[in-house]
Amino acid sequence: ANPTVAITAGVDDFTFTVDAGDISKFFVGCTVLVRTATWTEYSPEVKVTQIIGNNLITNISLGFTPTASHFIDLIGFIDEGQPYRYY
């Protein structure tokens, strides 16, 4: 139900880039989680505080600098609704 978006590049442990076709899926204040495909590396849940071009900037450190091998999950909805979670 929620999209998973690939990261195209990492800048630092707070900033990463997504494809131009995916940037509209994000909004300031949304919660995201960054992870590898195998979940061997994943961030805490962070909030997007700024969107500059195709760069997303978070409120706290991801704990690592993401690369093109990372994905973004917990993306909410364009109406700023929260993502679905399965427990």
Short mmCIF file of C-alpha atoms in Angstrom, two decimals:
data_model
loop_
_atom_site.label_atom_id
_atom_site.label_comp_id
_atom_site.label_asym_id
_atom_site.label_seq_id
_atom_site.Cartn_x
_atom_site.Cartn_y
_atom_site.Cartn_z
CA ALA A 1 0.00 0.00 0.00
CA ASN A 2 2.94 2.33 0.64
CA PRO A 3 5.64 2.99 -1.93
CA THR A 4 9.26 2.04 -1.50
CA VAL A 5 11.64 4.51 -3.15
CA ALA A 6 15.24 3.89 -4.16
CA ILE A 7 17.89 6.37 -3.07
CA THR A 8 19.99 7.58 -5.98
CA ALA A 9 22.83 9.06 -3.89
CA GLY A 10 23.77 9.87 -0.32
CA VAL A 11 25.29 13.19 0.69
CA ASP A 12 25.82 12.59 4.41
CA ASP A 13 24.02 10.91 7.32
CA PHE A 14 21.24 13.54 7.20
CA THR A 15 20.84 14.12 3.44
CA PHE A 16 20.11 11.87 0.48
CA THR A 17 18.80 12.17 -3.06
CA VAL A 18 15.89 10.49 -4.83
CA ASP A 19 14.88 10.44 -8.49
CA ALA A 20 12.94 13.47 -9.78
CA GLY A 21 9.95 11.21 -10.45
CA ASP A 22 9.78 10.23 -6.76
CA ILE A 23 10.34 13.53 -4.94
CA SER A 24 6.61 14.40 -5.02
CA LYS A 25 5.92 11.40 -2.74
CA PHE A 26 7.54 13.26 0.18
CA PHE A 27 6.56 16.30 2.24
CA VAL A 28 8.19 18.23 5.07
CA GLY A 29 7.28 16.50 8.32
CA CYS A 30 6.81 13.02 6.85
CA THR A 31 8.36 10.04 8.62
CA VAL A 32 10.71 7.76 6.69
CA LEU A 33 13.00 4.82 7.36
CA VAL A 34 16.08 4.13 5.21
CA ARG A 35 17.23 0.52 4.74
CA THR A 36 19.14 -1.92 2.56
CA ALA A 37 17.23 -4.53 0.56
CA THR A 38 18.13 -7.22 3.10
CA TRP A 39 17.47 -5.04 6.17
CA THR A 40 21.06 -5.59 7.35
CA GLU A 41 21.37 -1.82 7.74
CA TYR A 42 18.47 0.44 8.64
CA SER A 43 17.92 3.83 10.19
CA PRO A 44 15.68 4.90 13.01
CA GLU A 45 12.43 6.50 11.93
CA VAL A 46 13.32 10.08 11.00
CA LYS A 47 11.35 13.14 9.92
CA VAL A 48 12.01 15.05 6.71
CA THR A 49 12.74 18.66 7.69
CA GLN A 50 13.65 20.09 4.28
CA ILE A 51 13.26 19.22 0.63
CA ILE A 52 15.73 21.01 -1.64
CA GLY A 53 15.50 19.94 -5.26
CA ASN A 54 15.64 16.13 -5.13
CA ASN A 55 17.41 16.10 -1.74
CA LEU A 56 15.66 15.09 1.47
CA ILE A 57 17.13 16.36 4.74
CA THR A 58 16.22 14.65 8.02
CA ASN A 59 15.91 15.89 11.60
CA ILE A 60 18.32 13.33 13.08
CA SER A 61 21.19 11.22 11.80
CA LEU A 62 20.40 8.03 9.91
CA GLY A 63 23.48 6.51 11.56
CA PHE A 64 25.18 6.04 8.18
CA THR A 65 25.52 7.76 4.81
CA PRO A 66 23.12 6.01 2.43
CA THR A 67 24.11 4.89 -1.05
CA ALA A 68 22.25 3.84 -4.19
CA SER A 69 21.84 0.41 -2.54
CA HIS A 70 19.42 1.85 0.05
CA PHE A 71 15.65 2.24 -0.06
CA ILE A 72 13.14 4.47 1.72
CA ASP A 73 10.12 2.98 3.50
CA LEU A 74 7.28 4.27 5.70
CA ILE A 75 6.38 6.84 3.06
CA GLY A 76 2.99 8.33 3.83
CA PHE A 77 0.44 9.70 1.43
CA ILE A 78 0.39 12.88 -0.65
CA ASP A 79 -2.42 14.26 1.55
CA GLU A 80 0.13 13.99 4.39
CA GLY A 81 -1.54 10.88 5.79
CA GLN A 82 0.64 8.47 7.74
CA PRO A 83 1.86 5.18 6.20
CA TYR A 84 0.24 1.84 6.85
CA ARG A 85 2.09 -0.34 9.34
CA TYR A 86 1.92 -4.08 9.76
CA TYR A 87 2.71 -5.58 13.15
#
